[in-house]
Amino acid sequence: LGGDPSGARAISKLPMKLQDIQEECRLALMTVNTVSVAGDSIEQYEFTKVMIFGEVIARIVAFLRPKALVDRGIRIWYEIPDIIPSLYVDKHRIMLVFQNLLLNAIKYSYSKEKNSKAGDILIRGGLSSDKNYYTISVSNYGIKIPEERAEDIFRSGYRMPEAIALVPSGTGFGLAIVRQIVELHGGRVSITKNYDPTEITVFLPSILASQPPAWQAK
Ligand SMILES: Nc1ncnc2c1ncn2[C@@H]1O[C@H](COP(=O)(O)OP(=O)(O)O)[C@@H](O)[C@H]1O
Ligand SMILES: [Mg+2]
């Protein structure tokens, strides 16, 4: 990973007012109540064309950045990749996906004393080598996810002991919901195992640039 965040562009001028951003995030959070790991169904999904970085990630970062910096001394970096076009997604559910991933990255980052590279979270976009998926990865320096836990962390209610020790509060449902939402978009989520930084990647099908998932056709 070329993990030097100084090469990444931090958004300073946002096209929206903070109030609007907060409202967006509040709406996405309300979606949480309707998303249960067992019961959320595709009929409830609403697909519209969305700029993932401009409309989703920029807003969530703007929402979480001050708190990450003040509470944890963590800076969040991303660059808007030219490569990813607008995609048909359920905007509030996709906001929830990246909200969960970023909250985890903030929560499970070590302090600088424990890992000298800690303190930066990097969000990057790209295209898979077979060109079938757009990729968005979130990486942070903190608890490493070993090979033998790579499946467990997506299970409802599962939390790694190291995570519980670092942050006692948590439900263990975040990644299960992330996976469900991404899969209902026809995509998948993967982690780079045993890796420092911890890196979680969302794969969204390239076909979403031209049409919503096939099962959406009403
Ligand atoms: N960025 C991360 N770094 C290290 N471990 C992580 C990270 N994100 C998730 N995990 C691991 O996956 C588990 C499940 O995550 P999640 O479903 O969001 O539940 P919660 O955050 O409530 O524990 C966490 O308890 C933690 O062990
Ligand atoms: Mg979580």
Tab-separated table of C-alpha atoms and ligand atoms in Angstrom:
chain	number	residue	atom	x	y	z
A	1	LEU	CA	0.000	0.000	0.000
A	2	GLY	CA	1.333	3.434	-0.902
A	3	GLY	CA	-0.024	4.600	2.398
A	4	ASP	CA	1.400	8.100	2.509
A	5	PRO	CA	-1.615	10.270	3.201
A	6	SER	CA	0.279	13.429	2.270
A	7	GLY	CA	-0.329	12.391	-1.324
A	8	ALA	CA	-4.054	12.234	-0.720
A	9	ARG	CA	-6.215	15.264	-1.088
A	10	ALA	CA	-8.206	16.281	1.929
A	11	ILE	CA	-11.388	18.067	1.068
A	12	SER	CA	-11.395	21.509	2.556
A	13	LYS	CA	-14.145	23.190	0.603
A	14	LEU	CA	-17.369	21.277	0.752
A	15	PRO	CA	-20.201	22.030	-1.616
A	16	MET	CA	-22.689	21.617	1.231
A	17	LYS	CA	-23.457	23.275	4.511
A	18	LEU	CA	-22.542	21.383	7.644
A	19	GLN	CA	-26.201	21.375	8.614
A	20	ASP	CA	-27.127	19.555	5.419
A	21	ILE	CA	-24.356	17.057	5.978
A	22	GLN	CA	-25.581	16.373	9.477
A	23	GLU	CA	-29.087	15.920	8.157
A	24	GLU	CA	-27.875	13.410	5.551
A	25	CYS	CA	-26.001	11.434	8.161
A	26	ARG	CA	-28.961	11.513	10.491
A	27	LEU	CA	-31.159	10.098	7.723
A	28	ALA	CA	-28.611	7.375	7.063
A	29	LEU	CA	-28.508	6.568	10.742
A	30	MET	CA	-32.292	6.322	10.827
A	31	THR	CA	-31.971	3.681	8.142
A	32	VAL	CA	-30.128	1.635	10.747
A	33	ASN	CA	-33.413	1.043	12.487
A	34	THR	CA	-34.879	-0.565	9.410
A	35	VAL	CA	-31.741	-2.541	8.600
A	36	SER	CA	-31.555	-5.705	10.611
A	37	VAL	CA	-29.103	-8.372	9.729
A	38	ALA	CA	-31.812	-10.954	9.297
A	39	GLY	CA	-34.661	-8.974	7.862
A	40	ASP	CA	-33.617	-6.213	5.479
A	41	SER	CA	-34.943	-7.116	2.065
A	42	ILE	CA	-34.208	-5.902	-1.411
A	43	GLU	CA	-37.777	-4.642	-1.900
A	44	GLN	CA	-36.985	-1.906	0.602
A	45	TYR	CA	-34.014	-0.726	-1.422
A	46	GLU	CA	-34.179	2.394	-3.540
A	47	PHE	CA	-31.527	2.702	-6.208
A	48	THR	CA	-30.496	6.108	-7.544
A	49	LYS	CA	-27.325	7.277	-9.252
A	50	VAL	CA	-24.876	8.456	-6.646
A	51	MET	CA	-21.300	9.768	-6.692
A	52	ILE	CA	-19.798	7.509	-4.047
A	53	PHE	CA	-16.944	9.791	-3.070
A	54	GLY	CA	-18.582	13.163	-3.673
A	55	GLU	CA	-21.968	12.407	-2.166
A	56	VAL	CA	-21.289	9.632	0.325
A	57	ILE	CA	-17.698	9.570	1.521
A	58	ALA	CA	-17.156	13.349	1.519
A	59	ARG	CA	-20.231	13.796	3.694
A	60	ILE	CA	-19.467	11.043	6.155
A	61	VAL	CA	-15.880	12.219	6.467
A	62	ALA	CA	-17.055	15.781	7.080
A	63	PHE	CA	-19.376	14.407	9.759
A	64	LEU	CA	-16.811	12.186	11.499
A	65	ARG	CA	-13.578	14.098	10.921
A	66	PRO	CA	-13.840	16.631	13.761
A	67	LYS	CA	-14.692	13.975	16.311
A	68	ALA	CA	-11.941	11.605	15.135
A	69	LEU	CA	-9.407	14.398	15.416
A	70	VAL	CA	-10.514	15.781	18.767
A	71	ASP	CA	-11.202	12.467	20.523
A	72	ARG	CA	-8.466	10.302	19.005
A	73	GLY	CA	-6.025	12.593	17.183
A	74	ILE	CA	-6.879	10.726	13.978
A	75	ARG	CA	-6.900	12.351	10.550
A	76	ILE	CA	-9.059	10.989	7.757
A	77	TRP	CA	-7.749	11.252	4.184
A	78	TYR	CA	-9.186	10.447	0.810
A	79	GLU	CA	-8.857	11.454	-2.782
A	80	ILE	CA	-11.704	11.538	-5.244
A	81	PRO	CA	-10.805	8.923	-7.866
A	82	ASP	CA	-11.641	9.961	-11.449
A	83	ILE	CA	-12.076	6.303	-12.263
A	84	ILE	CA	-15.342	5.755	-10.341
A	85	PRO	CA	-18.456	7.109	-12.094
A	86	SER	CA	-21.847	7.618	-10.471
A	87	LEU	CA	-23.313	4.254	-9.465
A	88	TYR	CA	-26.849	3.002	-8.880
A	89	VAL	CA	-26.930	2.386	-5.138
A	90	ASP	CA	-29.289	2.778	-2.198
A	91	LYS	CA	-27.703	5.979	-0.970
A	92	HIS	CA	-28.608	5.787	2.704
A	93	ARG	CA	-27.619	2.155	3.000
A	94	ILE	CA	-24.313	2.805	1.250
A	95	MET	CA	-23.767	5.722	3.634
A	96	LEU	CA	-24.316	3.280	6.455
A	97	VAL	CA	-21.683	0.949	4.986
A	98	PHE	CA	-18.983	3.608	4.964
A	99	GLN	CA	-20.105	5.064	8.266
A	100	ASN	CA	-19.624	1.640	9.865
A	101	LEU	CA	-16.239	1.072	8.222
A	102	LEU	CA	-14.979	4.494	9.253
A	103	LEU	CA	-16.284	4.220	12.797
A	104	ASN	CA	-14.469	0.892	13.100
A	105	ALA	CA	-11.280	2.411	11.672
A	106	ILE	CA	-11.473	5.198	14.262
A	107	LYS	CA	-12.365	2.860	17.137
A	108	TYR	CA	-9.755	0.203	16.453
A	109	SER	CA	-6.828	2.507	15.634
A	110	TYR	CA	-3.959	2.398	18.099
A	111	SER	CA	-2.540	5.509	19.635
A	112	LYS	CA	0.797	6.762	18.304
A	113	GLU	CA	2.642	5.303	21.325
A	114	LYS	CA	1.542	1.815	20.388
A	115	ASN	CA	2.055	2.111	16.621
A	116	SER	CA	4.158	4.985	15.304
A	117	LYS	CA	2.212	5.001	12.034
A	118	ALA	CA	-1.152	5.272	13.795
A	119	GLY	CA	-3.156	8.442	13.443
A	120	ASP	CA	-4.157	8.396	9.798
A	121	ILE	CA	-7.069	6.727	8.073
A	122	LEU	CA	-6.931	6.489	4.305
A	123	ILE	CA	-9.875	5.895	1.968
A	124	ARG	CA	-9.002	4.975	-1.605
A	125	GLY	CA	-10.962	4.136	-4.735
A	126	GLY	CA	-9.993	2.027	-7.717
A	127	LEU	CA	-10.952	-0.605	-10.266
A	128	SER	CA	-10.369	-4.349	-9.852
A	129	SER	CA	-7.862	-5.884	-12.279
A	130	ASP	CA	-10.638	-7.726	-14.151
A	131	LYS	CA	-12.461	-4.343	-14.358
A	132	ASN	CA	-15.667	-5.948	-13.047
A	133	TYR	CA	-15.722	-4.047	-9.760
A	134	TYR	CA	-15.049	-0.607	-8.429
A	135	THR	CA	-13.155	-0.865	-5.166
A	136	ILE	CA	-13.240	1.405	-2.149
A	137	SER	CA	-10.880	0.576	0.691
A	138	VAL	CA	-10.613	1.957	4.190
A	139	SER	CA	-7.330	1.431	6.009
A	140	ASN	CA	-6.085	2.241	9.482
A	141	TYR	CA	-3.223	1.312	11.812
A	142	GLY	CA	-4.434	-0.595	14.840
A	143	ILE	CA	-5.590	-4.059	15.762
A	144	LYS	CA	-4.515	-6.500	13.034
A	145	ILE	CA	-7.066	-8.995	11.761
A	146	PRO	CA	-5.452	-12.447	11.573
A	147	GLU	CA	-6.289	-14.947	8.865
A	148	GLU	CA	-8.312	-17.173	11.221
A	149	ARG	CA	-10.599	-14.265	12.214
A	150	ALA	CA	-11.230	-12.963	8.706
A	151	GLU	CA	-14.617	-14.706	8.410
A	152	ASP	CA	-15.658	-14.381	12.061
A	153	ILE	CA	-15.648	-10.589	12.042
A	154	PHE	CA	-18.534	-10.583	9.559
A	155	ARG	CA	-20.689	-12.757	11.832
A	156	SER	CA	-23.516	-11.052	13.721
A	157	GLY	CA	-22.511	-10.343	17.280
A	158	TYR	CA	-18.875	-11.406	16.925
A	159	ARG	CA	-16.152	-9.126	18.357
A	160	MET	CA	-12.444	-9.965	18.578
A	161	PRO	CA	-11.143	-10.122	22.170
A	162	GLU	CA	-8.523	-7.483	21.288
A	163	ALA	CA	-11.315	-5.179	20.121
A	164	ILE	CA	-13.316	-5.711	23.317
A	165	ALA	CA	-10.211	-4.942	25.367
A	166	LEU	CA	-9.566	-1.724	23.460
A	167	VAL	CA	-13.194	-0.550	23.173
A	168	PRO	CA	-15.534	-2.351	25.590
A	169	SER	CA	-18.744	-1.046	23.995
A	170	GLY	CA	-19.935	-2.445	20.670
A	171	THR	CA	-22.541	-4.784	19.270
A	172	GLY	CA	-20.621	-6.798	16.703
A	173	PHE	CA	-23.329	-6.159	14.106
A	174	GLY	CA	-21.605	-3.465	12.049
A	175	LEU	CA	-19.718	-5.638	9.585
A	176	ALA	CA	-22.574	-8.132	9.230
A	177	ILE	CA	-24.785	-5.255	8.104
A	178	VAL	CA	-22.033	-3.897	5.865
A	179	ARG	CA	-21.704	-7.257	4.163
A	180	GLN	CA	-25.430	-7.699	3.728
A	181	ILE	CA	-25.900	-4.273	2.163
A	182	VAL	CA	-22.936	-4.674	-0.192
A	183	GLU	CA	-24.058	-8.166	-1.258
A	184	LEU	CA	-27.562	-6.918	-2.003
A	185	HIS	CA	-25.847	-4.476	-4.385
A	186	GLY	CA	-24.231	-7.482	-6.080
A	187	GLY	CA	-20.850	-6.782	-4.507
A	188	ARG	CA	-18.637	-8.194	-1.776
A	189	VAL	CA	-16.422	-7.083	1.098
A	190	SER	CA	-12.939	-8.393	1.739
A	191	ILE	CA	-10.150	-7.775	4.188
A	192	THR	CA	-6.431	-7.900	3.609
A	193	LYS	CA	-5.472	-10.504	6.211
A	194	ASN	CA	-2.674	-10.100	8.725
A	195	TYR	CA	-1.903	-6.715	7.322
A	196	ASP	CA	-0.732	-3.480	8.829
A	197	PRO	CA	-2.578	-1.221	8.158
A	198	THR	CA	-5.862	-3.073	8.527
A	199	GLU	CA	-7.562	-2.734	5.166
A	200	ILE	CA	-11.198	-3.464	4.383
A	201	THR	CA	-12.301	-3.232	0.758
A	202	VAL	CA	-15.798	-2.890	-0.665
A	203	PHE	CA	-16.258	-4.208	-4.218
A	204	LEU	CA	-19.207	-2.720	-6.115
A	205	PRO	CA	-20.053	-4.182	-9.555
A	206	SER	CA	-19.046	-1.911	-12.463
A	207	ILE	CA	-22.415	-2.651	-14.058
A	208	LEU	CA	-23.996	-0.400	-11.399
A	209	ALA	CA	-22.709	2.518	-13.489
A	210	SER	CA	-25.377	1.768	-16.086
A	211	GLN	CA	-28.170	-0.055	-14.220
A	212	PRO	CA	-29.404	-1.005	-10.751
A	213	PRO	CA	-29.003	-4.670	-9.727
A	214	ALA	CA	-31.100	-6.916	-11.987
A	215	TRP	CA	-33.487	-7.918	-9.224
A	216	GLN	CA	-34.512	-4.290	-8.839
A	217	ALA	CA	-36.365	-4.260	-12.173
A	218	LYS	CA	-39.983	-3.894	-11.120
B	1	LIG	N1	-10.678	-1.422	11.392
B	1	LIG	C1	-10.624	-2.520	12.165
B	1	LIG	N2	-9.463	-2.876	12.756
B	1	LIG	C2	-9.395	-3.974	13.525
B	1	LIG	N3	-10.424	-4.780	13.805
B	1	LIG	C3	-11.609	-4.472	13.248
B	1	LIG	C4	-11.778	-3.343	12.401
B	1	LIG	N4	-13.059	-3.316	12.001
B	1	LIG	C5	-13.658	-4.374	12.570
B	1	LIG	N5	-12.800	-5.068	13.333
B	1	LIG	C6	-13.082	-6.311	14.105
B	1	LIG	O1	-14.315	-6.844	13.665
B	1	LIG	C7	-15.227	-6.952	14.752
B	1	LIG	C8	-16.628	-6.774	14.275
B	1	LIG	O2	-16.837	-5.434	13.849
B	1	LIG	P1	-18.304	-4.825	13.916
B	1	LIG	O3	-19.227	-5.814	13.290
B	1	LIG	O4	-18.288	-3.444	13.359
B	1	LIG	O5	-18.642	-4.812	15.465
B	1	LIG	P2	-18.181	-3.842	16.659
B	1	LIG	O6	-17.460	-2.661	16.047
B	1	LIG	O7	-19.453	-3.467	17.327
B	1	LIG	O8	-17.302	-4.679	17.517
B	1	LIG	C9	-14.736	-5.925	15.763
B	1	LIG	O9	-15.150	-6.245	17.067
B	1	LIG	C10	-13.237	-6.029	15.588
B	1	LIG	O10	-12.758	-7.149	16.303
B	2	MG	MG	-18.356	-1.574	14.384
